mmCIF file of C-alpha atoms in Angstrom:
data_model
loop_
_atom_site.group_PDB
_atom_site.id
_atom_site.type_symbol
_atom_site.label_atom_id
_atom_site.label_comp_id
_atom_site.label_asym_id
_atom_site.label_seq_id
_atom_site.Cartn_x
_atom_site.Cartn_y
_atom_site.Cartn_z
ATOM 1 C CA UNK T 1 133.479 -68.669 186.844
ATOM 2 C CA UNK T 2 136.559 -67.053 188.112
ATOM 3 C CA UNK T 3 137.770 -63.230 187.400
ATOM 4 C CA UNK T 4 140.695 -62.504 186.175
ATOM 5 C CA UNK T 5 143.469 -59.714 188.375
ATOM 6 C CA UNK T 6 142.123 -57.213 188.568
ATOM 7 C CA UNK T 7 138.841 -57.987 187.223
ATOM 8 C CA UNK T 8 135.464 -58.511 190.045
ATOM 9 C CA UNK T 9 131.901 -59.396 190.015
ATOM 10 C CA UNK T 10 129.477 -57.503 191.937
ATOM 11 C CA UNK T 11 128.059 -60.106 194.798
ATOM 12 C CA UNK T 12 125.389 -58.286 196.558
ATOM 13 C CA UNK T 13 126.458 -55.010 198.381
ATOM 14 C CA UNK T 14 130.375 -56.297 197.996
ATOM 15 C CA UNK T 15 133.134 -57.390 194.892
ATOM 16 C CA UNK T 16 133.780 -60.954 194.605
ATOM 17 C CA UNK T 17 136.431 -62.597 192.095
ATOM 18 C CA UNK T 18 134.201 -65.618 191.452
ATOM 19 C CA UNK T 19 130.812 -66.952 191.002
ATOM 20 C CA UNK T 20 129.500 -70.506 191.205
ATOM 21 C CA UNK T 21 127.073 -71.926 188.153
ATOM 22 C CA UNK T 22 124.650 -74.531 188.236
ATOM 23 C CA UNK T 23 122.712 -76.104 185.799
ATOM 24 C CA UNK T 24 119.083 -76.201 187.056
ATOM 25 C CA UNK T 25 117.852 -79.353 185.271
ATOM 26 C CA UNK T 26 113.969 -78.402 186.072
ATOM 27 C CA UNK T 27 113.681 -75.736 184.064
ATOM 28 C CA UNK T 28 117.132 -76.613 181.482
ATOM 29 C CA UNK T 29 118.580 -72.755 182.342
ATOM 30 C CA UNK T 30 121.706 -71.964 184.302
ATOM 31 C CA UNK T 31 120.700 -70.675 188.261
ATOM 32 C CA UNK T 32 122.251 -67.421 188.007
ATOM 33 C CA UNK T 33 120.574 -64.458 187.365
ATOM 34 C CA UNK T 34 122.414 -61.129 186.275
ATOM 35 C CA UNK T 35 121.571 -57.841 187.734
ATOM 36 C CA UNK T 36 119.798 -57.226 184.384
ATOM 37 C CA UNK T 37 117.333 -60.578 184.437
ATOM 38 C CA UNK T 38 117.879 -62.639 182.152
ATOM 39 C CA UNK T 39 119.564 -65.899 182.873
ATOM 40 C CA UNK T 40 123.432 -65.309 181.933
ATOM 41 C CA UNK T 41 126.761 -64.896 184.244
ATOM 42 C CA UNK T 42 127.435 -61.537 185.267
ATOM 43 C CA UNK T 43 130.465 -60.292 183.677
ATOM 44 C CA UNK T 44 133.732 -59.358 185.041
ATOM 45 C CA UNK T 45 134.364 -55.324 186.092
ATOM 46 C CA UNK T 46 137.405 -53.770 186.209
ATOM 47 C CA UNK T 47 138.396 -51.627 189.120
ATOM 48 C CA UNK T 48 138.824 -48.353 188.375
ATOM 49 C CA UNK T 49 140.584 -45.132 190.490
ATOM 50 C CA UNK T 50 138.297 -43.183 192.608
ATOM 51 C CA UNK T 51 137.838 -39.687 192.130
ATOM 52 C CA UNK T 52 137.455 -38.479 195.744
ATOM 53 C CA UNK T 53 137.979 -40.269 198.963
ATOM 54 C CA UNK T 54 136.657 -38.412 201.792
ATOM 55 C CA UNK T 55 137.143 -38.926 205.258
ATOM 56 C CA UNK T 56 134.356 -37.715 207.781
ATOM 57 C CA UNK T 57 135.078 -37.397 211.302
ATOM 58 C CA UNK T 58 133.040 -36.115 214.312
ATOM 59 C CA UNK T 59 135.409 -35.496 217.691
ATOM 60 C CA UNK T 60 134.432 -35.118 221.222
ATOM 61 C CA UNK T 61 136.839 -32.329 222.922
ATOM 62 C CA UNK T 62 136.782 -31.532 226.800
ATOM 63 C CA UNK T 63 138.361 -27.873 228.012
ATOM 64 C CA UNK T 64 135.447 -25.734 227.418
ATOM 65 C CA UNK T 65 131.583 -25.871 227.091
ATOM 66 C CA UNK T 66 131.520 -23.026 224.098
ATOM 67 C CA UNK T 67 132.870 -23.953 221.051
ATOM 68 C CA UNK T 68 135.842 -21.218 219.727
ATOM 69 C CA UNK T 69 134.799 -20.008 216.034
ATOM 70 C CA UNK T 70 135.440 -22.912 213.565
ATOM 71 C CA UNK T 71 138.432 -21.422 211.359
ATOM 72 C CA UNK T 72 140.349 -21.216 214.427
ATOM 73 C CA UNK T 73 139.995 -25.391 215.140
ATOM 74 C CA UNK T 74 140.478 -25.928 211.809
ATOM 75 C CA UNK T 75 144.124 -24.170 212.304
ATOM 76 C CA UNK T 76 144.487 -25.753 215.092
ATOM 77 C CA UNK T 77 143.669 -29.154 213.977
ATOM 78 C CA UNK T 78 146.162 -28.746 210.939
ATOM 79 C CA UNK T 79 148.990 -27.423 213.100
ATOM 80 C CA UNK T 80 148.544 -30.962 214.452
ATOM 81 C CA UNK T 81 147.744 -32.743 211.713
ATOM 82 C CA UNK T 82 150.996 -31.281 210.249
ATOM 83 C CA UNK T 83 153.499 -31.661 213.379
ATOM 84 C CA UNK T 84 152.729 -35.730 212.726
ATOM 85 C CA UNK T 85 155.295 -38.363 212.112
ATOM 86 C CA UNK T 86 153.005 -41.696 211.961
ATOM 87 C CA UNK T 87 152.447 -42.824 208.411
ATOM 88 C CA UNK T 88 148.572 -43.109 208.769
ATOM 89 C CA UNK T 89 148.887 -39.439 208.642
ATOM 90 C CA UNK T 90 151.244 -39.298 205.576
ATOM 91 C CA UNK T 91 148.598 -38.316 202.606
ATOM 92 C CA UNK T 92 147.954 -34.863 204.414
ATOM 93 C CA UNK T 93 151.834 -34.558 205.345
ATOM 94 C CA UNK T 94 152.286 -35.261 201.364
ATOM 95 C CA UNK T 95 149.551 -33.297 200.301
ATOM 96 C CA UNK T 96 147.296 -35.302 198.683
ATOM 97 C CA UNK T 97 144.963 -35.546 201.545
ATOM 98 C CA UNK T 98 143.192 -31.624 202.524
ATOM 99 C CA UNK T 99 141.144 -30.518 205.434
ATOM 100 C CA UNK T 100 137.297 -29.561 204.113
ATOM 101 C CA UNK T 101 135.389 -26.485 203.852
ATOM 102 C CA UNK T 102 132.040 -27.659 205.628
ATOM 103 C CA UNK T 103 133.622 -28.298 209.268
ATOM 104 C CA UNK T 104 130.879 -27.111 212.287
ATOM 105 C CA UNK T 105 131.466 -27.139 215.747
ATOM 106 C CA UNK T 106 128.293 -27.718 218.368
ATOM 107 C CA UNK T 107 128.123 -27.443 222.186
ATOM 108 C CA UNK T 108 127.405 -30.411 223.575
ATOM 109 C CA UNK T 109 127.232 -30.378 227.369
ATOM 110 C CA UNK T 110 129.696 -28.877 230.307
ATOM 111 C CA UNK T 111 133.208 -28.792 229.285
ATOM 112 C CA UNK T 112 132.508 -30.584 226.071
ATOM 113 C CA UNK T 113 132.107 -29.402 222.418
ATOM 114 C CA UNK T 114 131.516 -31.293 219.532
ATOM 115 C CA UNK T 115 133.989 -30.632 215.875
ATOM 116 C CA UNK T 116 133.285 -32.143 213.183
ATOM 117 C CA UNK T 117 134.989 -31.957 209.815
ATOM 118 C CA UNK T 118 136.015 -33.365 206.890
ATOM 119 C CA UNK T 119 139.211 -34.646 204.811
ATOM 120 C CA UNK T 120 139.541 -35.099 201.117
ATOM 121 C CA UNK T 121 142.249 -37.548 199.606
ATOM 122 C CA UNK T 122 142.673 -37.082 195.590
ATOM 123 C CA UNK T 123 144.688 -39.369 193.509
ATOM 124 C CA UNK T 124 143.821 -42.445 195.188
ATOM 125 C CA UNK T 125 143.811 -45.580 193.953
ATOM 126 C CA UNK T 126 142.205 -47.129 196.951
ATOM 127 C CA UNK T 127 140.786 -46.035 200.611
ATOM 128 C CA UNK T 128 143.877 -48.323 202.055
ATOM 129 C CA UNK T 129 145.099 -44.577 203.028
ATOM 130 C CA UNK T 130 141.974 -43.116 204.557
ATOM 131 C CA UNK T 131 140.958 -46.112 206.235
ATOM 132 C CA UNK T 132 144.145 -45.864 207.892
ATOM 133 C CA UNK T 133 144.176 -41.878 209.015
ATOM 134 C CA UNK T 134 140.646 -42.600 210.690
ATOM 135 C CA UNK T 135 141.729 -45.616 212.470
ATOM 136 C CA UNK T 136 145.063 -44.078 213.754
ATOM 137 C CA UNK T 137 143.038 -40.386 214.252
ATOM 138 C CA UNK T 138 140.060 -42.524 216.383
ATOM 139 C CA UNK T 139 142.938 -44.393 218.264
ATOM 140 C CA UNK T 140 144.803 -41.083 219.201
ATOM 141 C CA UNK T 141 141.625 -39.648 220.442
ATOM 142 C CA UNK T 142 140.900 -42.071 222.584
ATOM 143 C CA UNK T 143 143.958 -41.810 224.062
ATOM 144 C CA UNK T 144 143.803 -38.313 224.474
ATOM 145 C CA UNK T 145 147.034 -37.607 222.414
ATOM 146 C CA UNK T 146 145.330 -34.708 220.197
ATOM 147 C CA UNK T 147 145.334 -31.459 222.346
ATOM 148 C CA UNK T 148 144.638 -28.069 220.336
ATOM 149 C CA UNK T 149 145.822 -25.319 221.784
ATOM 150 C CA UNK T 150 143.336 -21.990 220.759
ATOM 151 C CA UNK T 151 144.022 -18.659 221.810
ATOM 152 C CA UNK T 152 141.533 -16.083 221.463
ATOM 153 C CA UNK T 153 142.213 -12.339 219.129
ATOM 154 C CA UNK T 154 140.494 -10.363 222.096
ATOM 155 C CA UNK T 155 143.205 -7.841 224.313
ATOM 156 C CA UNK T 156 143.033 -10.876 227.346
ATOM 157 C CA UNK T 157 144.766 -13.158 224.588
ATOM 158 C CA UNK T 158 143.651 -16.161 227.032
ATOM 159 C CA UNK T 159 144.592 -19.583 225.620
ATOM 160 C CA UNK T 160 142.054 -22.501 225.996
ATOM 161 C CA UNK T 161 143.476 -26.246 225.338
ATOM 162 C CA UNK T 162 140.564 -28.547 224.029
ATOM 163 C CA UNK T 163 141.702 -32.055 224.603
ATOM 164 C CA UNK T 164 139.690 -34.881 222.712
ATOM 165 C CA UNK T 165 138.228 -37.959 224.273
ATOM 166 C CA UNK T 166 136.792 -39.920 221.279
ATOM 167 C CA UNK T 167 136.539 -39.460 217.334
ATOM 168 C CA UNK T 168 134.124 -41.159 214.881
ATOM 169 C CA UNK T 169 135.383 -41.391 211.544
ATOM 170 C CA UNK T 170 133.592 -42.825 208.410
ATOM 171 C CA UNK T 171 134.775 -43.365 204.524
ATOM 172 C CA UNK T 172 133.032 -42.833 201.390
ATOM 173 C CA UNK T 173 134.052 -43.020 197.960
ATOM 174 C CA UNK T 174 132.965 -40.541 195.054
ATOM 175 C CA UNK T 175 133.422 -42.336 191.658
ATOM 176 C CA UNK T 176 134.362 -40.978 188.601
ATOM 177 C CA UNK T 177 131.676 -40.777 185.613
ATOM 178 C CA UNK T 178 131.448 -44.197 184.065
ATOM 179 C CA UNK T 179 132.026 -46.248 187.258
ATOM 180 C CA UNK T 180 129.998 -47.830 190.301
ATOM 181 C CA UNK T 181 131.074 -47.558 193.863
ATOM 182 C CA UNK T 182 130.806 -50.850 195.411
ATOM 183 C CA UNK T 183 131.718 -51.804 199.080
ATOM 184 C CA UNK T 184 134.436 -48.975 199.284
ATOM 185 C CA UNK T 185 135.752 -49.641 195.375
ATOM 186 C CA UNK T 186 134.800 -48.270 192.167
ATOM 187 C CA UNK T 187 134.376 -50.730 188.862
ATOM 188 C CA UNK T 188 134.248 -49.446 185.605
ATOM 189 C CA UNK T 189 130.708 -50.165 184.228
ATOM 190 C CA UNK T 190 131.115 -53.269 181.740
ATOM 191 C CA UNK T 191 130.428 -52.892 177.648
ATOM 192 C CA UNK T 192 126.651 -53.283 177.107
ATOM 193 C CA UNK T 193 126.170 -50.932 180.298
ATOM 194 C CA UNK T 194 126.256 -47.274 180.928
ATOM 195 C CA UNK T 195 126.762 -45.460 184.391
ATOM 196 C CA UNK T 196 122.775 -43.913 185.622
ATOM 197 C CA UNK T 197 123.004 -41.833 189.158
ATOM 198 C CA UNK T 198 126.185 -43.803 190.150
ATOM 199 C CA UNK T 199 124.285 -46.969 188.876
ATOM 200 C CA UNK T 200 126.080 -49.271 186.143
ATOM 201 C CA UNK T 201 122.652 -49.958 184.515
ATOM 202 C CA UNK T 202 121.708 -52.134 181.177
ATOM 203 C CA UNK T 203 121.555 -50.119 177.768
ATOM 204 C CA UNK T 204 117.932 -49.684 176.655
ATOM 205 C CA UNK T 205 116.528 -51.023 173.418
ATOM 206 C CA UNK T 206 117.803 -49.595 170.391
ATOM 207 C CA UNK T 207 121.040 -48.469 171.943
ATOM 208 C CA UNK T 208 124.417 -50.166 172.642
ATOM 209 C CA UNK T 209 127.718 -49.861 174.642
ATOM 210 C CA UNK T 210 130.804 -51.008 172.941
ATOM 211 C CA UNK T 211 133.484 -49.441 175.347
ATOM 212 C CA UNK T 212 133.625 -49.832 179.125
ATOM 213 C CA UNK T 213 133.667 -46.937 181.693
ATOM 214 C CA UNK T 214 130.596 -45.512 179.650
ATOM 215 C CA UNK T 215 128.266 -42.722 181.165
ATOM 216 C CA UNK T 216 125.516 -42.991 178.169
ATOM 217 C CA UNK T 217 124.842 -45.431 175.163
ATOM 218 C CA UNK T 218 124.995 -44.750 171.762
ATOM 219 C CA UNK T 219 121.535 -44.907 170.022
ATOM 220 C CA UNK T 220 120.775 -47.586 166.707
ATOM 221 C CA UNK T 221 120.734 -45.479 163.417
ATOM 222 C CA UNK T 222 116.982 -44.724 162.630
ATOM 223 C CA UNK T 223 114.921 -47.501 161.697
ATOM 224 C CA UNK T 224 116.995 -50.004 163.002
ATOM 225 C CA UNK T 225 116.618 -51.408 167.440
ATOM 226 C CA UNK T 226 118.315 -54.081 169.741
ATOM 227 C CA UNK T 227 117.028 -57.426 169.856
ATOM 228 C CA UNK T 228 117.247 -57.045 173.856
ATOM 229 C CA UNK T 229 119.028 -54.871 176.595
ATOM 230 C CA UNK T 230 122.537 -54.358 177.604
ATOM 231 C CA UNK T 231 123.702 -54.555 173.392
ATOM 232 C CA UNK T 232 127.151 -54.450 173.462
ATOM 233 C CA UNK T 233 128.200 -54.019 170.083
ATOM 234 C CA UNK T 234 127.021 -51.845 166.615
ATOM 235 C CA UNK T 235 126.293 -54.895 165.101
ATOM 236 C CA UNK T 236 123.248 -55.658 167.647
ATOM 237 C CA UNK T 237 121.069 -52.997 165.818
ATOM 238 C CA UNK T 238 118.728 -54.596 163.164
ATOM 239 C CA UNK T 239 116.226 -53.052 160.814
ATOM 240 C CA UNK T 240 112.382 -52.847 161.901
ATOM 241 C CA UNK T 241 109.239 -52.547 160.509
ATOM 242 C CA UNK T 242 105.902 -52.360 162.263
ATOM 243 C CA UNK T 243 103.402 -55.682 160.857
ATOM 244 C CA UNK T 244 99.582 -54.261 161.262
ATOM 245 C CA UNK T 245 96.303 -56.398 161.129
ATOM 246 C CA UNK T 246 97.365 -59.376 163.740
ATOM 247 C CA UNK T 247 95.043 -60.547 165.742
ATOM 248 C CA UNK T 248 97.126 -60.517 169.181
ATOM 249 C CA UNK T 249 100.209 -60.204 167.618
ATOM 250 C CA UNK T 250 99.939 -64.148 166.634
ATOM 251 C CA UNK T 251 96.914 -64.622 163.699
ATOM 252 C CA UNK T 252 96.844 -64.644 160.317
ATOM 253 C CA UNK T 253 96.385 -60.835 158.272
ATOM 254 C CA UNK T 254 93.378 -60.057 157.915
ATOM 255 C CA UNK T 255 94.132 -58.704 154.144
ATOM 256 C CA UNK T 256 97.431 -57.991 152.472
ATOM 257 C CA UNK T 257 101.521 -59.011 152.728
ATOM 258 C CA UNK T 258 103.582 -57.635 155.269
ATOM 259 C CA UNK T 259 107.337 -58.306 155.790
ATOM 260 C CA UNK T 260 108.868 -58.466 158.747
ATOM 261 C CA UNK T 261 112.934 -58.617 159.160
ATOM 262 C CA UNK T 262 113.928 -61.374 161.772
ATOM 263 C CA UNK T 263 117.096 -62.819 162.394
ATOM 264 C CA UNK T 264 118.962 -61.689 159.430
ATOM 265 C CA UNK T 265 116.365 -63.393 156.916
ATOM 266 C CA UNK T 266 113.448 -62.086 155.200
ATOM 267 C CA UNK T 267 109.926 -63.204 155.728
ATOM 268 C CA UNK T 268 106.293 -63.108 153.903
ATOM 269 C CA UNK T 269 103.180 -63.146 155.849
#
């Protein structure tokens, strides 16, 4: 079974545009089992836009063993960040990417302090961008080309240049309501599934999903349940009725008629 653009399965802990069915002539059922169980092909998810990208980085900088206060790296960091021409660095040059609120600095041995902080990218339609800015902002630390240049508010007005040596940098990806992030990408949760804890998850009995990108399912009228999970459609809700006095669900009555409604027809006991 092959995807259409556009359009992915979820293989594992990845996205993958197609998925290979066999008939299993032991048993007479297909050898593919969907996240939900039951013997059927998965179905096709769309990708949909993240909501957040967010870049974490942690950077190793020599010049001093005491880390300055935090608000003044962080202006130093986006003097830099802003006097860039490379295009890896061209969401925060744009705007679209920001610098964090939660960025710490730690002393980590002589002549070396630890900053780490964060960067958000909104309207993103994929972490092409981010990957990018943490590969180039790794690369440039390495090299030693990010120098930021801190001078202190005391009288003495010394200035102390923390050079970095290395940068870790890692990329995650906050979906929007309705969606699953999956290796980096967000899918739209398919019809006959709602979105749990950033989980596409199967509709319970007696409820349905006829839309994708849904973050709950709509319950059967009263007196009427699904067949089965994952009901993707209005129509998938049939009327119920409770049939006392079987032995194990499977005997004869013991006294009386009771209907039961099954598969559209109506039945006597």
């Amino acid at each position: 079974m092959t995807c259409g653009d556009g359009f992915y399965i979820i293989s594992g802990e990845s996205l993958a545009t197609t998925q290979v069915i066999t008939c299993n002539y032991t048993t007479e059922l297909w050898d593919v089992e969907s996240d939900g169980g039951s013997k059927e092909w998965d179905k096709c998810l769309e990708k949909a836009d993240p909501q957040t990208i967010l870049l974490s980085s942690n950077m190793s900088l020599t010049g001093a063993s005491i880390c300055p206060t935090v608000a003044s790296l962080d202006s130093a960091f986006k003097l830099w960040l802003g006097e860039q021409e490379d295009d890896a660095y061209a969401c925060y040059t744009a705007g679209t990417c920001t610098m964090g609120s939660e960025s710490s600095c730690n002393n980590a041995s002589d002549s070396k302090i630890n900053y780490a902080f964060k960067i958000n990218q909104t309207q993103a339609t994929s972490t092409d961008l981010m990957t990018a800015f943490g590969t180039k902002l790794a690369a440039d630390a390495t090299a030693g080309n990010i120098a930021l240049a801190i001078t202190t508010a005391d009288k003495k007005r010394a200035t102390t240049t923390y050079t970095a040596e290395s940068a870790t940098t890692e990329t995650t990806v906050t979906c929007a309501s309705g969606s699953q992030s999956i290796d980096g990408s967000c899918v739209s949760c398919a019809k006959g599934y709602y979105e749990k804890s950033g989980v596409c998850t199967m509709c319970p009995l007696a409820s349905y999903s006829d839309a994708t990108g849904s973050s709950q399912c709509t319950q059967c009228d009263a007196g009427k349940s699904t067949l089965q999970t994952g009901s993707d459609k209005s129509s998938d809700c049939k009327v119920t009725c409770s049939v006392p006095d079987l032995d194990d669900g499977t005997s004869q009555p013991h006294r009386g008629h009771h209907s039961i409604y099954q598969h559209g027809h109506h039945d006597q006991l």
